[in-house]
Short mmCIF file of C-alpha atoms in Angstrom, two decimals:
data_model
loop_
_atom_site.label_atom_id
_atom_site.label_comp_id
_atom_site.label_asym_id
_atom_site.label_seq_id
_atom_site.Cartn_x
_atom_site.Cartn_y
_atom_site.Cartn_z
CA MET A 587 118.60 108.72 170.66
CA ASP A 588 116.14 111.09 172.77
CA ILE A 589 114.10 114.02 172.23
CA ALA A 590 112.51 116.84 174.15
CA ASN A 591 111.57 119.57 172.60
CA GLY A 592 113.25 119.03 169.63
CA ARG A 593 116.56 118.96 170.40
CA THR A 594 118.85 115.30 171.71
CA VAL A 595 118.14 114.61 175.43
CA LYS A 596 120.88 113.34 177.71
CA GLY A 597 124.73 115.17 176.66
CA THR A 598 126.64 114.41 174.18
CA ASN A 599 130.29 114.92 173.87
CA PHE A 600 130.79 115.30 170.05
CA VAL A 601 133.40 117.73 169.20
CA ASN A 602 132.75 117.68 165.10
CA LEU A 603 129.18 118.69 165.81
CA ARG A 604 127.82 122.38 165.09
CA ASP A 605 125.09 121.67 167.32
CA ALA A 606 124.99 118.44 169.39
CA GLY A 607 121.49 119.45 170.66
CA ASP A 608 120.17 118.94 166.61
CA PRO A 609 119.01 115.09 166.32
CA VAL A 610 119.57 115.48 162.68
CA GLU A 611 122.86 116.78 163.01
CA LEU A 612 123.84 113.55 165.13
CA GLY A 613 121.29 111.30 163.22
CA LYS A 614 123.72 112.00 160.44
CA LEU A 615 127.48 111.45 162.12
CA TYR A 616 126.25 108.35 163.48
CA SER A 617 124.75 107.34 159.93
CA MET A 618 128.45 108.05 157.89
CA GLN A 619 130.01 105.94 160.49
CA GLY A 620 127.64 102.99 160.05
CA ALA A 621 124.33 102.97 162.23
CA ASP A 622 122.17 99.93 160.36
CA GLU A 623 119.56 102.64 161.07
CA LEU A 624 119.02 105.42 164.20
CA VAL A 625 116.26 105.44 167.08
CA PHE A 626 113.65 108.61 168.27
CA LEU A 627 112.22 109.07 171.26
CA ASP A 628 109.37 111.32 172.08
CA ILE A 629 109.85 112.35 175.61
CA THR A 630 107.63 115.26 175.40
CA ALA A 631 103.86 114.81 176.73
CA SER A 632 102.50 118.41 175.33
CA HIS A 633 100.67 119.06 171.96
CA GLU A 634 103.11 121.87 171.30
CA GLY A 635 106.43 119.11 172.10
CA ARG A 636 104.60 116.70 169.49
CA LYS A 637 104.18 119.68 166.83
CA THR A 638 107.69 120.27 166.94
CA PHE A 639 108.69 116.37 167.19
CA THR A 640 106.39 115.91 163.81
CA GLU A 641 107.98 118.58 162.47
CA LEU A 642 111.80 117.19 163.56
CA VAL A 643 110.47 113.54 162.25
CA GLU A 644 110.63 115.58 159.13
CA ARG A 645 113.86 116.80 158.29
CA ILE A 646 115.09 113.95 159.15
CA ALA A 647 113.44 111.88 156.66
CA ALA A 648 114.23 114.62 154.60
CA GLU A 649 118.50 114.42 155.39
CA ILE A 650 119.12 111.12 156.06
CA SER A 651 119.30 108.41 153.92
CA ILE A 652 118.53 105.53 156.21
CA PRO A 653 116.06 103.63 158.12
CA PHE A 654 114.64 105.83 161.84
CA THR A 655 111.77 104.71 163.74
CA VAL A 656 109.92 107.26 165.72
CA GLY A 657 107.72 106.56 169.47
CA GLY A 658 106.95 108.14 172.45
CA GLY A 659 103.64 109.69 173.00
CA ILE A 660 101.60 106.50 169.92
CA HIS A 661 98.56 106.14 171.66
CA GLU A 662 96.51 105.97 169.12
CA LEU A 663 95.58 105.20 164.44
CA SER A 664 95.53 108.42 164.09
CA ASP A 665 99.57 109.29 165.95
CA VAL A 666 100.77 106.90 163.67
CA GLU A 667 98.82 108.12 160.30
CA ARG A 668 100.98 111.69 160.92
CA LEU A 669 104.35 109.99 161.93
CA LEU A 670 104.91 107.78 158.95
CA LYS A 671 102.81 110.95 156.34
CA ALA A 672 106.56 113.08 158.41
CA GLY A 673 108.64 110.74 157.07
CA ALA A 674 109.42 107.75 159.40
CA ASP A 675 110.48 103.91 158.78
CA LYS A 676 108.52 102.74 161.67
CA VAL A 677 107.03 103.25 164.87
CA SER A 678 107.22 102.16 168.40
CA VAL A 679 104.36 101.38 170.57
CA ASN A 680 105.07 101.59 174.30
CA SER A 681 102.24 101.39 177.55
CA ALA A 682 99.26 102.54 174.54
CA ALA A 683 99.88 98.93 172.78
CA LEU A 684 100.22 97.58 176.60
CA LYS A 685 96.48 99.05 178.49
CA ARG A 686 95.43 98.15 174.88
CA PRO A 687 96.85 95.68 172.91
CA GLU A 688 94.30 95.58 169.80
CA LEU A 689 96.71 98.98 168.35
CA ILE A 690 99.56 96.86 167.63
CA THR A 691 96.44 94.90 165.50
CA GLU A 692 95.55 97.97 163.84
CA ILE A 693 99.12 99.30 163.40
CA ALA A 694 99.69 95.82 161.57
CA ASP A 695 96.16 95.15 159.65
CA ASN A 696 96.72 99.72 158.07
CA PHE A 697 100.69 100.03 157.60
CA GLY A 698 102.06 96.04 157.98
CA SER A 699 103.45 94.83 160.23
CA GLN A 700 106.95 95.83 158.95
CA VAL A 701 106.33 99.33 160.47
CA CYS A 702 105.39 98.29 164.07
CA VAL A 703 107.89 98.24 166.24
CA VAL A 704 106.79 96.95 170.33
CA ALA A 705 109.08 97.97 173.24
CA ILE A 706 109.18 96.44 176.01
CA ASP A 707 110.54 97.65 179.19
CA GLY A 708 110.32 94.44 181.14
CA LYS A 709 111.75 94.08 184.62
CA GLN A 710 112.59 90.44 187.39
CA THR A 711 110.58 89.94 190.11
CA GLU A 712 110.21 87.37 192.07
CA ASP A 713 107.33 86.39 190.21
CA GLY A 714 110.20 86.55 186.86
CA TRP A 715 110.03 89.03 184.04
CA LYS A 716 107.10 91.74 184.77
CA CYS A 717 106.38 94.26 182.44
CA PHE A 718 106.91 97.76 183.53
CA LEU A 719 104.73 100.82 182.00
CA ASN A 720 106.03 104.87 181.72
CA GLY A 721 109.48 104.62 180.82
CA GLY A 722 109.50 101.71 183.58
CA ARG A 723 107.89 103.33 186.50
CA ILE A 724 104.66 101.55 187.02
CA PRO A 725 104.75 97.70 187.16
CA THR A 726 101.84 95.67 185.96
CA ASP A 727 101.19 92.07 185.68
CA ARG A 728 101.55 91.38 182.68
CA GLY A 729 105.03 88.43 182.23
CA LEU A 730 106.84 89.85 179.83
CA PHE A 731 107.15 86.65 177.21
CA GLU A 732 103.73 86.49 177.86
CA TRP A 733 103.96 89.90 176.39
CA ALA A 734 106.01 89.93 173.59
CA LYS A 735 104.70 87.04 171.91
CA GLU A 736 100.77 88.15 172.19
CA ALA A 737 102.20 91.27 170.67
CA ASN A 738 104.37 88.81 168.21
CA ASP A 739 100.81 87.51 167.10
CA ARG A 740 99.06 90.06 166.97
CA GLY A 741 100.78 91.46 164.25
CA ALA A 742 103.92 93.40 165.03
CA GLY A 743 107.49 93.82 162.89
CA GLU A 744 109.93 93.37 165.94
CA ILE A 745 110.22 92.92 169.20
CA LEU A 746 112.83 95.76 170.93
CA PHE A 747 113.82 95.45 174.43
CA THR A 748 114.57 96.60 177.19
CA SER A 749 114.98 94.96 180.87
CA MET A 750 115.42 98.11 183.77
CA ASP A 751 117.64 96.00 185.45
CA HIS A 752 120.25 96.24 182.66
CA ASP A 753 119.76 99.78 181.42
CA GLY A 754 122.12 102.77 182.28
CA VAL A 755 124.50 99.70 184.53
CA LYS A 756 126.95 98.97 181.30
CA ASN A 757 127.79 95.66 182.72
CA GLY A 758 125.69 94.33 179.14
CA TYR A 759 122.59 93.36 177.51
CA PRO A 760 119.54 91.22 179.69
CA ASN A 761 121.30 88.22 177.56
CA GLU A 762 119.66 85.21 179.67
CA ALA A 763 116.20 87.41 178.94
CA LEU A 764 116.96 87.72 174.68
CA ARG A 765 117.45 84.26 174.01
CA LYS A 766 113.44 82.88 175.53
CA LEU A 767 113.05 85.77 173.34
CA SER A 768 114.32 84.37 170.27
CA GLU A 769 113.36 81.11 171.31
CA ILE A 770 109.76 81.85 171.34
CA LEU A 771 109.33 85.29 168.84
CA THR A 772 109.12 84.55 165.17
CA ILE A 773 110.24 88.31 165.01
CA PRO A 774 112.96 90.12 165.18
CA VAL A 775 114.21 90.47 168.82
CA ILE A 776 116.33 94.59 169.35
CA ALA A 777 118.29 94.44 172.39
CA SER A 778 117.81 97.60 174.06
CA GLY A 779 120.26 98.80 177.14
CA GLY A 780 123.55 97.29 179.14
CA ALA A 781 126.10 98.53 176.96
CA GLY A 782 129.42 99.49 178.31
CA LYS A 783 131.37 98.20 176.05
CA MET A 784 131.96 96.05 173.33
CA GLU A 785 131.70 92.49 174.50
CA HIS A 786 128.70 93.43 175.56
CA PHE A 787 127.22 93.53 172.31
CA ARG A 788 128.76 90.53 170.96
CA ASP A 789 127.28 88.43 173.87
CA ALA A 790 123.90 90.21 173.31
CA PHE A 791 124.39 88.98 169.34
CA ILE A 792 125.78 84.96 170.40
CA GLU A 793 124.60 84.09 174.55
CA GLY A 794 121.28 86.22 173.54
CA ASN A 795 120.75 86.15 170.26
CA ALA A 796 119.58 89.07 169.22
CA ASP A 797 119.11 90.08 165.73
CA ALA A 798 120.02 93.78 166.76
CA ALA A 799 121.52 95.80 169.65
CA LEU A 800 120.52 99.38 169.98
CA ALA A 801 122.80 101.88 172.22
CA ALA A 802 122.77 105.26 173.42
CA SER A 803 125.47 106.69 175.52
CA VAL A 804 128.25 104.49 174.16
CA PHE A 805 127.80 106.32 171.52
CA HIS A 806 126.72 109.86 172.91
CA PHE A 807 129.94 110.06 174.85
CA SER A 808 132.19 108.48 172.44
CA GLU A 809 132.66 106.05 174.89
CA ILE A 810 132.48 103.31 171.84
CA PRO A 811 133.30 104.34 168.00
CA ILE A 812 130.73 102.59 165.76
CA PRO A 813 133.04 101.98 163.17
CA GLU A 814 136.04 101.00 165.60
CA LEU A 815 132.04 99.17 167.12
CA LYS A 816 131.70 97.10 163.87
CA GLN A 817 135.14 95.92 162.80
CA TYR A 818 134.88 94.54 166.29
CA LEU A 819 132.10 92.38 165.38
CA CYS A 820 132.97 91.76 162.58
CA SER A 821 136.34 89.98 163.49
CA GLU A 822 134.28 87.69 166.02
CA ASN A 823 132.55 86.66 163.46
CA ILE A 824 128.89 88.45 163.36
CA PRO A 825 127.46 89.23 160.11
CA ILE A 826 127.26 92.56 160.57
CA ARG A 827 127.00 95.66 157.37
CA LEU A 828 130.78 97.67 157.13
CA MET B 1323 116.41 115.96 133.85
CA LYS B 1324 112.28 115.56 134.58
CA VAL B 1325 111.88 113.09 136.67
CA ALA B 1326 108.78 111.08 137.91
CA ILE B 1327 107.68 108.90 140.93
CA VAL B 1328 104.46 106.86 139.72
CA LYS B 1329 102.05 108.70 142.42
CA TYR B 1330 99.16 106.30 143.70
CA ASN B 1331 97.34 104.24 146.85
CA ALA B 1332 101.17 102.97 148.40
CA GLY B 1333 103.80 104.31 151.64
CA ASN B 1334 106.96 105.85 151.02
CA ILE B 1335 106.64 107.78 148.03
CA HIS B 1336 107.84 110.51 150.29
CA SER B 1337 111.17 108.94 151.17
CA VAL B 1338 112.38 108.27 147.12
CA MET B 1339 110.78 112.19 146.74
CA HIS B 1340 113.82 112.50 149.43
CA ALA B 1341 116.79 110.37 148.05
CA LEU B 1342 116.73 111.93 145.04
CA LYS B 1343 116.64 115.33 146.37
CA ARG B 1344 119.66 114.34 148.30
CA VAL B 1345 121.23 112.90 144.91
CA GLY B 1346 120.38 116.59 143.39
CA VAL B 1347 116.95 116.39 141.05
CA ASP B 1348 113.92 117.81 142.18
CA GLY B 1349 110.52 114.80 141.43
CA ILE B 1350 107.79 115.06 140.06
CA LEU B 1351 105.38 113.44 142.02
CA THR B 1352 102.33 112.23 139.29
CA ASP B 1353 99.71 110.01 138.10
CA ASN B 1354 99.73 112.01 134.86
CA PHE B 1355 99.78 110.78 131.94
CA GLU B 1356 100.96 113.66 130.08
CA GLU B 1357 104.28 113.93 132.29
CA LEU B 1358 104.82 111.25 132.97
CA LYS B 1359 105.15 110.37 129.63
CA SER B 1360 106.98 112.97 129.00
CA ALA B 1361 109.68 112.55 132.06
CA ASP B 1362 113.23 111.05 131.29
CA LYS B 1363 113.05 108.93 134.11
CA VAL B 1364 109.77 107.18 135.55
CA ILE B 1365 110.34 105.68 139.28
CA PHE B 1366 107.57 103.69 140.45
CA PRO B 1367 108.08 102.91 144.64
CA GLY B 1368 105.82 101.01 146.84
CA VAL B 1369 105.07 99.65 150.21
CA GLY B 1370 101.74 97.84 150.32
CA GLU B 1371 99.47 94.80 149.64
CA ALA B 1372 99.08 93.72 145.25
CA GLY B 1373 95.92 93.23 145.27
CA THR B 1374 94.65 96.50 146.33
CA THR B 1375 97.78 98.62 145.08
CA MET B 1376 97.12 96.64 141.18
CA LYS B 1377 93.77 97.44 141.68
CA TYR B 1378 94.09 101.10 142.80
CA LEU B 1379 96.84 101.30 139.98
CA GLN B 1380 93.61 99.63 137.47
CA GLU B 1381 90.84 101.84 138.12
CA ARG B 1382 93.13 104.64 136.33
CA ASN B 1383 94.82 102.82 134.33
CA LEU B 1384 98.09 103.66 135.04
CA ASP B 1385 98.47 99.60 134.67
CA LYS B 1386 99.20 99.84 130.54
CA LEU B 1387 100.73 103.55 130.59
CA ILE B 1388 103.04 101.52 132.96
CA LYS B 1389 103.86 98.70 130.74
CA ASP B 1390 103.92 101.56 127.86
CA LEU B 1391 106.84 103.52 129.12
CA LYS B 1392 109.74 103.90 126.51
CA GLN B 1393 112.38 106.11 128.58
CA PRO B 1394 113.70 104.44 131.79
CA VAL B 1395 111.87 103.80 134.88
CA ILE B 1396 113.40 101.85 137.93
CA GLY B 1397 110.16 100.03 139.97
CA ILE B 1398 111.26 99.53 143.86
CA CYS B 1399 109.92 97.29 146.58
CA LEU B 1400 106.30 95.88 145.90
CA GLY B 1401 107.39 98.44 141.64
CA GLN B 1402 109.47 95.04 141.51
CA GLN B 1403 106.73 92.89 142.12
CA LEU B 1404 103.72 94.32 140.58
CA MET B 1405 106.14 94.30 137.65
CA CYS B 1406 106.49 90.66 137.01
CA SER B 1407 103.58 87.98 135.84
CA ARG B 1408 101.81 87.32 139.58
CA SER B 1409 101.98 87.75 143.36
CA GLU B 1410 101.50 85.62 145.92
CA GLU B 1411 99.75 88.04 147.56
CA GLY B 1412 96.65 87.76 147.02
CA ASP B 1413 97.08 85.35 144.35
CA THR B 1414 96.89 88.56 142.28
CA ASP B 1415 97.50 89.13 138.56
CA CYS B 1416 100.11 91.66 138.18
CA LEU B 1417 101.93 93.78 135.06
CA GLY B 1418 104.00 91.51 133.75
CA ILE B 1419 107.05 92.95 132.36
CA PHE B 1420 108.77 89.99 133.62
CA ASP B 1421 107.56 86.64 133.24
CA VAL B 1422 108.16 85.24 136.33
CA PRO B 1423 106.43 85.44 139.62
CA VAL B 1424 106.19 86.94 143.30
CA LEU B 1425 106.88 84.24 146.33
CA LYS B 1426 106.27 84.97 149.35
CA PHE B 1427 109.21 83.32 151.92
CA GLN B 1428 108.40 79.15 153.17
CA PRO B 1429 111.18 80.54 156.03
CA GLN B 1430 112.99 76.24 156.85
CA ARG B 1431 114.25 77.08 160.11
CA HIS B 1432 113.58 79.51 163.44
CA GLU B 1433 115.73 81.78 163.46
CA ASP B 1434 114.24 82.20 159.33
CA LYS B 1435 112.25 85.07 159.86
CA VAL B 1436 109.49 86.95 157.84
CA PRO B 1437 108.67 89.72 156.57
CA HIS B 1438 113.10 89.62 155.76
CA ILE B 1439 114.06 93.42 158.09
CA GLY B 1440 116.96 94.80 157.33
CA TRP B 1441 120.11 95.04 155.63
CA ASN B 1442 122.15 91.98 153.05
CA THR B 1443 124.34 92.77 150.82
CA ILE B 1444 123.90 92.59 146.97
CA ASP B 1445 125.63 89.99 144.88
CA ASN B 1446 126.45 88.47 141.15
CA CYS B 1447 125.97 92.22 140.46
CA LYS B 1448 125.68 92.31 136.01
CA SER B 1449 124.40 96.20 135.71
CA ASN B 1450 124.65 99.50 134.83
CA LEU B 1451 122.69 100.33 137.99
CA PHE B 1452 125.79 99.10 140.22
CA LYS B 1453 128.70 100.76 138.16
CA GLY B 1454 131.43 101.65 140.69
CA PHE B 1455 130.31 97.95 143.50
CA ASP B 1456 133.69 96.27 143.79
CA LYS B 1457 132.97 94.93 146.82
CA SER B 1458 129.23 93.10 148.49
CA GLU B 1459 127.41 96.10 149.13
CA PHE B 1460 124.81 96.58 152.09
CA VAL B 1461 121.54 97.88 151.26
CA TYR B 1462 118.15 97.37 152.70
CA PHE B 1463 115.19 95.66 152.77
CA VAL B 1464 111.29 94.86 154.12
CA HIS B 1465 109.34 92.48 151.95
CA SER B 1466 108.04 89.58 152.61
CA PHE B 1467 107.69 87.89 149.40
CA TYR B 1468 110.29 87.51 146.25
CA VAL B 1469 111.23 87.16 143.45
CA PRO B 1470 113.03 83.88 141.68
CA VAL B 1471 116.70 84.23 139.86
CA CYS B 1472 115.25 84.45 136.72
CA GLU B 1473 116.93 85.33 133.51
CA TRP B 1474 116.28 89.30 134.26
CA THR B 1475 118.07 88.76 137.46
CA ILE B 1476 120.35 91.67 138.03
CA ALA B 1477 121.40 91.26 141.20
CA GLU B 1478 121.17 88.31 143.86
CA THR B 1479 120.20 87.90 147.58
CA ASP B 1480 120.30 84.99 149.85
CA TYR B 1481 118.01 85.37 152.55
CA ILE B 1482 116.11 81.60 153.28
CA ASN B 1483 116.92 81.23 149.92
CA PRO B 1484 118.17 82.62 146.79
CA PHE B 1485 116.89 85.47 145.26
CA SER B 1486 116.59 88.40 142.47
CA ALA B 1487 117.21 92.08 144.08
CA SER B 1488 117.13 93.40 141.08
CA LEU B 1489 115.49 92.98 138.28
CA HIS B 1490 116.18 94.38 134.31
CA LYS B 1491 114.74 93.44 130.57
CA ASP B 1492 114.91 96.55 128.03
CA ASN B 1493 113.77 99.83 129.61
CA PHE B 1494 112.33 97.74 132.99
CA TYR B 1495 114.31 98.21 135.91
CA ALA B 1496 113.94 97.10 139.29
CA THR B 1497 115.17 96.95 142.54
CA GLN B 1498 113.45 94.20 145.75
CA PHE B 1499 115.17 96.84 148.28
CA HIS B 1500 115.07 99.60 148.90
CA PRO B 1501 117.48 102.47 147.53
CA GLU B 1502 116.50 105.17 148.92
CA LYS B 1503 116.80 104.03 152.77
CA SER B 1504 119.98 102.07 151.68
CA GLY B 1505 122.82 104.79 152.39
CA SER B 1506 125.56 106.41 150.36
CA THR B 1507 124.90 102.69 149.02
CA GLY B 1508 121.42 103.47 147.76
CA GLU B 1509 122.50 106.94 146.64
CA ARG B 1510 124.79 105.83 144.53
CA ILE B 1511 122.25 102.90 142.44
CA LEU B 1512 119.78 105.75 142.00
CA LYS B 1513 123.31 108.47 141.01
CA ASN B 1514 124.12 104.97 138.40
CA PHE B 1515 119.89 104.54 137.47
CA LEU B 1516 119.54 108.51 136.77
CA ASP B 1517 122.10 107.49 134.05
CA ILE B 1518 121.20 105.45 131.71
#
């Protein structure tokens, strides 16, 4: 869920929600439907927006009984501390870690690796997969696999990989890159961005060897109901919580 | 009912408070000896490192207090590990309620990732803690160390090797997984504990 000023952005079309813009309501619904974990990403950058987000994290922690990760605007240890104190189980760091990799080490040393999800936005270039900053707007020289390995070695607990070539296209996850990540890393890899149909989730697990798959719009727009998806994955012999 | 949560330098204590509230109980977070002794139920949560946490408990005599409690007590995650005899994490002497060591996961294959993070089933459940369970239920785990299957095991999980998902001896209960993060299954386990 992308959050701006305490509300879920990107539309939703749920009929059974009192308030589809309230992340807590939506999170509760997903949790009831069988989501295994939730991710809330703060896309406001202002100081005021951050305060609202922290208050939201407190409400999520009070009302939702499954693990959740929060990200966006985390630059230093004090940001992590504030969000964990508010009740988040994990934090996801992206650009700030790419700019200052020590952040990963600091989080792992202070709060444990299980708290530290490193999100990477990647894109295939002429020179192979490269990492991008600021939600994929700014290219860097860092190679995807090399950075993922460094994050792993610095103490990241999980890698959340989004391919900018696949995100929003609904043509499936970047399975080849996912498989390579899973081969070189010793921590779980979460596939993010690209799901358009149920088969795409299966492929991410089987072809991409991903440990988990994240999706947003197919759930927000009720294109793929979570219970049906999980039944389907189970019938494809993928171990999953029902 | 008075439910006390042992207050110490561990993470996730607030998650436990919230989970209790969701099952209709207001827990008290305290390190006061009288409060803990007089509670009907005591919860000993924990996310953290064994060595520093034991040191913290010893400095405040909370180690002895926990061992001497007579009412139902449940340790969660690091709480379960600290209730055992010794942990390979920092080679730490623990409370010794369960006379079994805590071992570090030894990955056998590349897929064996440590820490073990995620949902797994619990099986061979044999305790009131799992009352009403008629199939393998999924619960949420986050840990790098485990308690082997032993005479006090009341639920098992297999990850890398079979280990104790839950322990019970006299008035002491423990879970390696996090009931406070395990959705409705976790809430049932907490309710069952409160009903003991």
